[in-house]
Amino acid sequence: MAVPMSFLTEELDAMKQAGLYGTIRTIESPQGAWVTIEGRRYLNLCSNNYLGLCNDPRLIAKVKEYVDTYGVGPGAVRTIAGTMSPHIELERKLAAFKGAEAAIVVQSGFCANLAVIPTLAPSAEDVIFSDALNHASIIDACRLSKAKVVRYAHSDLADLERKLDENRDVKGRSLLVTDGVFSMDGDVARLPEIVDLCERRGVLVVVDDAHGEGVLGRGGRGIVDHFGLHGRVDVEVGTLSKAFGVMGGVAAGSAELVDYLRQKARPNLFSSALTVPDVAANLAAVEILQESEDLVKKLWHNGDFLKRELKALGFDTASSETPITPVIIGEAADAKAFSAKLFEAGVFATAIVYPTVPKGTARIRAMVSAAHSEDDLRFAVERFAAVGREMGLIP
Ligand SMILES: *Cc1c(COP(=O)(O)O)cnc(C)c1O
């Protein structure tokens, strides 16, 4: 008789054989420009801590203040235990920051997609248009809906237009969803054209701005601000775990949209709210962004510097339009070897391989932060140069 759980061993072994088993490093310090792993300091090029807020003293001070006043836990889901005033304060601040009428905060960016997509397009008569490179949380959110999902080729407006026209006579609602910034290549969605195509056909537009929040737009106000599309994008989904340096997800739009999500979105109805420390830290993060553009400017300066230096060395940094800096290596095994050699040399930069990116485009994705100094980035460039030459990838 088969041992019921033997599939675990078999599948884990198969992953190890195929080189697809991931090792997760333990970080013994706060997330920052440098991190401690097994007692040694490494330059950190892995995190989405774009603005260096993960360990900012202003966030920590706000957490202490709020925990002293409100405690830690939210008690239960908001619709049952009541919603705590810090959550309302955060939602108002986020809406004002983004220039939206209202916002709802949920537990994570992943949950924000689960809150928005199946709630707005639940039925088999609905249709959802989805970019082929959308984030896994969008794909899973689409699976939770009974709607027909129509995938269009990545950022391909001709393919999108054709598919919008082929699906013109749907009985239910039509909704388009796209990442704002595509995380593996760092390219930006062609949102003005997408909005034009959708507006003419009465298709709702949802943009998931996880990598654009705190990065794109004036002072990090996001992709809608970047393109000046205020009032023309129906839902702006975002995360508070990247540039904001904390945890949480947000959906912003009209007051009525947010009212609807509060009543109907399952992550709001059936999962408890963020903890008080999360909310307090996020409040401090929004306040910092509202006060000054300095961190956002530093982030872009650092991203431009690293891209320019790596390109000058002969590396392929693909089509990134944001601080995300992919360094294309090619084969998965080579990218893993590259990452391992960087690690030996004191740089923490994980290899990203199939199925996260297409075969033959395995890469190191260097994530810069406003927390990096120019010396830190020079250190990275030197190490990339040495490993690249050793592996024969650059002259
Ligand atoms: C990171 C990311 C998420 C998930 O955000 P969390 O807050 O970490 O759950 C969702 N969507 C996109 C596009 C992302 O890049």
Tab-separated table of C-alpha atoms in Angstrom, residues 20-377:
chain	number	residue	atom	x	y	z
A	20	LEU	CA	13.928	24.342	-8.834
A	21	TYR	CA	14.099	23.880	-5.062
A	22	GLY	CA	14.603	27.256	-3.414
A	23	THR	CA	16.747	27.823	-0.348
A	24	ILE	CA	15.367	30.523	1.922
A	25	ARG	CA	17.999	32.532	3.769
A	26	THR	CA	17.449	33.558	7.385
A	27	ILE	CA	18.018	37.279	7.960
A	28	GLU	CA	19.349	38.016	11.443
A	29	SER	CA	19.111	41.817	11.227
A	30	PRO	CA	16.495	44.352	10.175
A	31	GLN	CA	15.917	44.663	6.430
A	32	GLY	CA	18.176	47.442	5.197
A	33	ALA	CA	20.920	48.269	2.716
A	34	TRP	CA	22.968	45.558	4.431
A	35	VAL	CA	21.680	42.433	6.167
A	36	THR	CA	23.240	39.821	8.455
A	37	ILE	CA	23.084	36.179	7.347
A	38	GLU	CA	24.844	33.509	9.441
A	39	GLY	CA	26.724	36.249	11.248
A	40	ARG	CA	28.144	37.859	8.097
A	41	ARG	CA	27.109	41.220	6.546
A	42	TYR	CA	25.821	41.217	2.964
A	43	LEU	CA	24.840	44.037	0.637
A	44	ASN	CA	21.095	43.548	0.168
A	45	LEU	CA	19.836	43.654	-3.440
A	46	CYS	CA	16.775	41.453	-2.892
A	47	SER	CA	14.138	43.334	-0.980
A	48	ASN	CA	11.268	45.513	-2.190
A	49	ASN	CA	12.132	47.935	0.603
A	50	TYR	CA	12.367	50.673	-2.049
A	51	LEU	CA	12.505	53.628	0.312
A	52	GLY	CA	14.373	51.976	3.171
A	53	LEU	CA	11.363	52.378	5.494
A	54	CYS	CA	11.408	48.800	6.902
A	55	ASN	CA	13.591	49.925	9.779
A	56	ASP	CA	12.966	53.669	9.838
A	57	PRO	CA	13.011	55.162	13.374
A	58	ARG	CA	9.905	57.264	12.603
A	59	LEU	CA	7.887	54.124	11.843
A	60	ILE	CA	9.186	52.426	14.969
A	61	ALA	CA	8.307	55.450	17.155
A	62	LYS	CA	4.760	55.554	15.766
A	63	VAL	CA	4.332	51.834	16.438
A	64	LYS	CA	5.354	52.299	20.077
A	65	GLU	CA	2.992	55.240	20.506
A	66	TYR	CA	0.016	53.406	18.967
A	67	VAL	CA	0.658	50.110	20.738
A	68	ASP	CA	0.685	51.964	24.067
A	69	THR	CA	-2.690	53.510	23.208
A	70	TYR	CA	-4.496	50.776	21.262
A	71	GLY	CA	-2.731	47.498	22.065
A	72	VAL	CA	-1.866	45.043	19.351
A	73	GLY	CA	-4.690	42.953	17.921
A	74	PRO	CA	-7.872	43.977	16.098
A	75	GLY	CA	-9.969	41.360	17.958
A	76	ALA	CA	-11.909	39.957	14.995
A	77	VAL	CA	-13.066	40.889	11.532
A	78	ARG	CA	-14.052	44.527	11.176
A	79	THR	CA	-17.699	43.845	10.358
A	80	ILE	CA	-18.136	42.006	13.671
A	81	ALA	CA	-15.727	43.486	16.234
A	82	GLY	CA	-15.955	47.023	14.895
A	83	THR	CA	-13.219	48.840	13.102
A	84	MET	CA	-10.513	50.582	15.109
A	85	SER	CA	-9.925	54.296	14.612
A	86	PRO	CA	-6.273	53.880	13.482
A	87	HIS	CA	-7.488	51.844	10.477
A	88	ILE	CA	-9.920	54.602	9.489
A	89	GLU	CA	-7.185	57.192	9.943
A	90	LEU	CA	-4.889	55.193	7.632
A	91	GLU	CA	-7.572	54.773	4.960
A	92	ARG	CA	-8.307	58.520	4.937
A	93	LYS	CA	-4.605	59.353	4.696
A	94	LEU	CA	-4.015	56.878	1.881
A	95	ALA	CA	-6.997	58.160	-0.114
A	96	ALA	CA	-5.810	61.757	0.282
A	97	PHE	CA	-2.252	60.781	-0.686
A	98	LYS	CA	-3.442	59.042	-3.835
A	99	GLY	CA	-6.001	61.698	-4.773
A	100	ALA	CA	-8.859	59.164	-4.561
A	101	GLU	CA	-12.236	59.657	-2.852
A	102	ALA	CA	-11.759	56.691	-0.544
A	103	ALA	CA	-9.633	53.649	0.236
A	104	ILE	CA	-10.013	50.334	2.034
A	105	VAL	CA	-7.058	48.622	3.702
A	106	VAL	CA	-6.844	44.823	3.883
A	107	GLN	CA	-4.224	42.379	5.159
A	108	SER	CA	-1.883	42.311	2.148
A	109	GLY	CA	-1.559	43.178	-1.511
A	110	PHE	CA	-2.441	39.559	-2.290
A	111	CYS	CA	-5.664	39.933	-0.272
A	112	ALA	CA	-6.424	43.256	-1.970
A	113	ASN	CA	-6.671	41.481	-5.325
A	114	LEU	CA	-8.833	38.788	-3.747
A	115	ALA	CA	-10.997	41.584	-2.320
A	116	VAL	CA	-11.415	43.471	-5.587
A	117	ILE	CA	-11.467	41.112	-8.560
A	118	PRO	CA	-13.944	38.335	-7.625
A	119	THR	CA	-16.133	40.931	-5.898
A	120	LEU	CA	-16.459	43.178	-8.949
A	121	ALA	CA	-16.694	40.354	-11.519
A	122	PRO	CA	-18.144	37.327	-9.696
A	123	SER	CA	-20.444	35.682	-12.221
A	124	ALA	CA	-20.133	33.341	-15.192
A	125	GLU	CA	-21.660	36.095	-17.316
A	126	ASP	CA	-18.756	38.445	-16.540
A	127	VAL	CA	-15.449	38.654	-18.382
A	128	ILE	CA	-12.013	39.621	-17.048
A	129	PHE	CA	-9.226	40.786	-19.398
A	130	SER	CA	-5.846	40.000	-17.854
A	131	ASP	CA	-2.290	40.781	-19.007
A	132	ALA	CA	-0.319	37.559	-19.623
A	133	LEU	CA	2.385	38.648	-17.159
A	134	ASN	CA	0.077	39.643	-14.303
A	135	HIS	CA	1.128	38.783	-10.745
A	136	ALA	CA	0.134	35.423	-9.226
A	137	SER	CA	-2.293	37.100	-6.823
A	138	ILE	CA	-4.243	38.502	-9.796
A	139	ILE	CA	-4.288	35.072	-11.427
A	140	ASP	CA	-5.574	33.488	-8.222
A	141	ALA	CA	-8.139	36.266	-7.739
A	142	CYS	CA	-9.416	35.575	-11.276
A	143	ARG	CA	-9.691	31.877	-10.383
A	144	LEU	CA	-11.955	32.800	-7.454
A	145	SER	CA	-14.357	34.422	-9.879
A	146	LYS	CA	-16.635	32.415	-12.156
A	147	ALA	CA	-15.987	34.943	-14.922
A	148	LYS	CA	-14.466	34.022	-18.261
A	149	VAL	CA	-10.796	35.082	-18.110
A	150	VAL	CA	-9.344	36.414	-21.379
A	151	ARG	CA	-5.562	36.710	-21.332
A	152	TYR	CA	-3.991	39.223	-23.694
A	153	ALA	CA	-0.341	39.209	-24.757
A	154	HIS	CA	1.839	41.263	-22.419
A	155	SER	CA	1.272	45.010	-22.967
A	156	ASP	CA	0.116	44.227	-26.532
A	157	LEU	CA	-2.566	46.847	-27.287
A	158	ALA	CA	-3.500	45.353	-30.675
A	159	ASP	CA	-4.123	41.956	-29.076
A	160	LEU	CA	-6.066	43.617	-26.257
A	161	GLU	CA	-8.246	45.603	-28.675
A	162	ARG	CA	-9.020	42.476	-30.692
A	163	LYS	CA	-9.994	40.572	-27.551
A	164	LEU	CA	-12.079	43.456	-26.198
A	165	ASP	CA	-13.983	43.497	-29.499
A	166	GLU	CA	-14.433	39.728	-29.610
A	167	ASN	CA	-16.012	39.893	-26.157
A	168	ARG	CA	-18.238	42.896	-26.685
A	169	ASP	CA	-21.596	41.259	-26.150
A	170	VAL	CA	-21.133	39.886	-22.658
A	171	LYS	CA	-24.278	39.728	-20.543
A	172	GLY	CA	-22.482	40.637	-17.317
A	173	ARG	CA	-19.716	43.060	-16.394
A	174	SER	CA	-16.376	43.508	-18.125
A	175	LEU	CA	-13.251	44.279	-16.154
A	176	LEU	CA	-9.617	44.668	-17.164
A	177	VAL	CA	-6.818	44.063	-14.694
A	178	THR	CA	-3.126	44.793	-15.127
A	179	ASP	CA	-0.003	45.116	-13.024
A	180	GLY	CA	1.139	48.756	-13.017
A	181	VAL	CA	4.845	47.896	-12.963
A	182	PHE	CA	5.790	44.386	-14.083
A	183	SER	CA	8.075	43.127	-11.368
A	184	MET	CA	10.432	40.875	-13.325
A	185	ASP	CA	11.356	43.316	-16.129
A	186	GLY	CA	10.486	46.631	-14.475
A	187	ASP	CA	8.420	47.834	-17.445
A	188	VAL	CA	5.334	50.024	-16.897
A	189	ALA	CA	1.816	49.147	-18.133
A	190	ARG	CA	0.612	51.280	-21.065
A	191	LEU	CA	-2.167	52.606	-18.883
A	192	PRO	CA	-3.278	55.705	-20.863
A	193	GLU	CA	-3.913	53.580	-23.973
A	194	ILE	CA	-5.530	50.808	-21.903
A	195	VAL	CA	-7.859	53.341	-20.255
A	196	ASP	CA	-8.791	54.789	-23.674
A	197	LEU	CA	-9.653	51.364	-25.071
A	198	CYS	CA	-11.660	50.392	-21.994
A	199	GLU	CA	-13.512	53.675	-21.491
A	200	ARG	CA	-14.935	53.526	-25.018
A	201	ARG	CA	-16.296	50.044	-24.361
A	202	GLY	CA	-17.531	50.445	-20.791
A	203	VAL	CA	-14.894	48.091	-19.357
A	204	LEU	CA	-13.857	48.719	-15.728
A	205	VAL	CA	-10.107	49.176	-15.188
A	206	VAL	CA	-8.230	47.781	-12.182
A	207	VAL	CA	-4.502	48.474	-11.872
A	208	ASP	CA	-2.358	46.672	-9.315
A	209	ASP	CA	0.317	49.231	-8.533
A	210	ALA	CA	2.301	47.152	-6.026
A	211	HIS	CA	5.698	48.115	-7.472
A	212	GLY	CA	4.591	51.649	-8.382
A	213	GLU	CA	3.256	52.691	-4.976
A	214	GLY	CA	5.880	54.962	-3.382
A	215	VAL	CA	7.936	54.737	-6.577
A	216	LEU	CA	6.069	56.232	-9.568
A	217	GLY	CA	4.264	59.575	-9.755
A	218	ARG	CA	4.849	62.774	-7.816
A	219	GLY	CA	6.438	61.856	-4.478
A	220	GLY	CA	5.528	58.201	-5.039
A	221	ARG	CA	1.779	58.739	-5.492
A	222	GLY	CA	1.656	55.808	-7.918
A	223	ILE	CA	0.918	54.998	-11.542
A	224	VAL	CA	-2.383	56.885	-11.804
A	225	ASP	CA	-0.603	60.051	-10.739
A	226	HIS	CA	2.382	59.232	-13.003
A	227	PHE	CA	0.101	59.265	-16.055
A	228	GLY	CA	-2.319	61.935	-14.755
A	229	LEU	CA	-5.247	59.512	-14.979
A	230	HIS	CA	-7.073	60.626	-11.831
A	231	GLY	CA	-10.755	59.669	-11.961
A	232	ARG	CA	-10.300	57.496	-15.059
A	233	VAL	CA	-9.015	54.302	-13.406
A	234	ASP	CA	-11.810	52.580	-11.490
A	235	VAL	CA	-9.711	50.781	-8.883
A	236	GLU	CA	-6.118	51.303	-7.815
A	237	VAL	CA	-4.869	48.282	-5.891
A	238	GLY	CA	-1.665	48.631	-3.935
A	239	THR	CA	0.529	47.056	-1.325
A	240	LEU	CA	2.005	48.513	1.830
A	241	SER	CA	4.701	45.814	1.970
A	242	LYS	CA	7.038	47.232	-0.672
A	243	ALA	CA	7.916	50.949	-0.724
A	244	PHE	CA	5.872	51.540	2.446
A	245	GLY	CA	8.104	49.033	4.221
A	246	VAL	CA	5.379	47.420	6.321
A	247	MET	CA	2.507	45.051	5.435
A	248	GLY	CA	-1.010	45.504	4.123
A	249	GLY	CA	-2.974	45.985	0.932
A	250	VAL	CA	-5.142	48.830	-0.275
A	251	ALA	CA	-7.842	49.443	-2.859
A	252	ALA	CA	-8.601	53.079	-3.728
A	253	GLY	CA	-11.320	54.582	-5.899
A	254	SER	CA	-14.728	56.214	-5.530
A	255	ALA	CA	-16.474	56.387	-2.158
A	256	GLU	CA	-19.192	54.084	-3.491
A	257	LEU	CA	-16.682	51.502	-4.725
A	258	VAL	CA	-15.051	51.398	-1.280
A	259	ASP	CA	-18.458	51.187	0.420
A	260	TYR	CA	-19.291	48.211	-1.839
A	261	LEU	CA	-15.996	46.462	-1.068
A	262	ARG	CA	-16.518	46.954	2.673
A	263	GLN	CA	-19.884	45.199	2.405
A	264	LYS	CA	-18.947	42.449	-0.019
A	265	ALA	CA	-15.217	41.704	-0.226
A	266	ARG	CA	-14.496	38.390	1.479
A	267	PRO	CA	-11.047	39.296	2.882
A	268	ASN	CA	-12.831	42.150	4.712
A	269	LEU	CA	-15.750	39.984	5.869
A	270	PHE	CA	-13.924	36.803	6.827
A	271	SER	CA	-10.385	37.740	7.842
A	272	SER	CA	-9.339	40.058	10.656
A	273	ALA	CA	-7.920	43.501	10.028
A	274	LEU	CA	-4.239	44.425	10.094
A	275	THR	CA	-2.670	44.644	13.545
A	276	VAL	CA	-2.248	48.012	15.269
A	277	PRO	CA	1.566	48.029	14.801
A	278	ASP	CA	1.118	47.484	11.042
A	279	VAL	CA	-1.369	50.332	10.816
A	280	ALA	CA	0.753	52.691	12.908
A	281	ALA	CA	3.887	52.019	10.864
A	282	ASN	CA	1.933	52.557	7.637
A	283	LEU	CA	0.596	55.869	8.986
A	284	ALA	CA	4.151	57.058	9.603
A	285	ALA	CA	5.157	55.905	6.107
A	286	VAL	CA	2.372	57.911	4.396
A	287	GLU	CA	3.241	60.951	6.488
A	288	ILE	CA	6.894	60.681	5.414
A	289	LEU	CA	5.883	60.442	1.743
A	290	GLN	CA	3.514	63.388	2.078
A	291	GLU	CA	6.164	65.573	3.659
A	292	SER	CA	8.989	65.085	1.212
A	293	GLU	CA	9.975	63.624	-2.148
A	294	ASP	CA	13.581	63.084	-1.051
A	295	LEU	CA	13.431	59.314	-0.580
A	296	VAL	CA	11.675	58.771	-3.916
A	297	LYS	CA	14.259	60.917	-5.685
A	298	LYS	CA	17.113	59.040	-4.015
A	299	LEU	CA	15.589	55.725	-5.085
A	300	TRP	CA	15.435	56.787	-8.755
A	301	HIS	CA	18.937	58.224	-8.585
A	302	ASN	CA	20.213	54.898	-7.227
A	303	GLY	CA	18.317	52.865	-9.824
A	304	ASP	CA	19.643	55.009	-12.681
A	305	PHE	CA	23.183	54.768	-11.334
A	306	LEU	CA	23.171	50.978	-11.010
A	307	LYS	CA	21.600	50.440	-14.457
A	308	ARG	CA	24.038	52.816	-16.133
A	309	GLU	CA	27.088	51.210	-14.507
A	310	LEU	CA	25.994	47.626	-15.218
A	311	LYS	CA	25.130	48.468	-18.839
A	312	ALA	CA	28.521	50.129	-19.284
A	313	LEU	CA	30.142	46.875	-18.156
A	314	GLY	CA	28.261	45.031	-20.927
A	315	PHE	CA	25.400	43.487	-18.935
A	316	ASP	CA	21.912	43.189	-20.445
A	317	THR	CA	19.509	45.070	-18.151
A	318	ALA	CA	16.500	44.448	-20.441
A	319	SER	CA	13.684	46.957	-20.761
A	320	SER	CA	13.288	48.294	-17.235
A	321	GLU	CA	11.729	51.761	-16.907
A	322	THR	CA	11.836	51.742	-13.091
A	323	PRO	CA	14.450	51.221	-10.352
A	324	ILE	CA	14.010	47.424	-10.782
A	325	THR	CA	17.266	46.286	-12.412
A	326	PRO	CA	17.169	42.874	-14.089
A	327	VAL	CA	20.526	41.476	-15.179
A	328	ILE	CA	19.784	38.805	-17.766
A	329	ILE	CA	22.060	35.777	-17.494
A	330	GLY	CA	20.245	33.195	-19.686
A	331	GLU	CA	20.236	29.629	-18.379
A	332	ALA	CA	18.867	28.884	-14.911
A	333	ALA	CA	22.015	27.050	-13.785
A	334	ASP	CA	24.221	29.999	-14.802
A	335	ALA	CA	22.000	32.492	-13.005
A	336	LYS	CA	22.136	30.350	-9.855
A	337	ALA	CA	25.925	30.069	-10.121
A	338	PHE	CA	26.143	33.850	-10.615
A	339	SER	CA	24.040	34.457	-7.514
A	340	ALA	CA	26.130	31.989	-5.466
A	341	LYS	CA	29.381	33.715	-6.490
A	342	LEU	CA	27.939	37.128	-5.662
A	343	PHE	CA	26.963	35.779	-2.258
A	344	GLU	CA	30.512	34.557	-1.610
A	345	ALA	CA	31.661	38.053	-2.527
A	346	GLY	CA	29.255	39.658	-0.042
A	347	VAL	CA	26.261	40.525	-2.252
A	348	PHE	CA	22.817	39.036	-1.568
A	349	ALA	CA	20.986	38.932	-4.926
A	350	THR	CA	18.743	35.958	-5.663
A	351	ALA	CA	18.535	34.306	-9.094
A	352	ILE	CA	15.097	34.338	-10.686
A	353	VAL	CA	14.408	31.390	-12.976
A	354	TYR	CA	11.636	29.567	-14.819
A	355	PRO	CA	8.653	29.440	-14.151
A	356	THR	CA	8.832	32.943	-12.623
A	357	VAL	CA	10.453	34.192	-15.870
A	358	PRO	CA	10.511	32.548	-19.345
A	359	LYS	CA	13.125	29.833	-20.052
A	360	GLY	CA	16.408	31.249	-21.346
A	361	THR	CA	15.905	34.577	-19.520
A	362	ALA	CA	17.024	33.549	-16.035
A	363	ARG	CA	18.346	36.596	-14.271
A	364	ILE	CA	19.602	38.334	-11.187
A	365	ARG	CA	17.088	40.995	-10.264
A	366	ALA	CA	18.906	43.768	-8.433
A	367	MET	CA	16.545	45.758	-6.233
A	368	VAL	CA	17.990	49.087	-5.198
A	369	SER	CA	16.709	51.104	-2.289
A	370	ALA	CA	16.924	54.706	-1.159
A	371	ALA	CA	18.825	53.215	1.791
A	372	HIS	CA	21.823	52.347	-0.422
A	373	SER	CA	24.692	54.821	-0.504
A	374	GLU	CA	26.716	55.403	-3.648
A	375	ASP	CA	29.562	53.426	-2.022
A	376	ASP	CA	27.174	50.499	-1.516
A	377	LEU	CA	26.257	50.560	-5.187
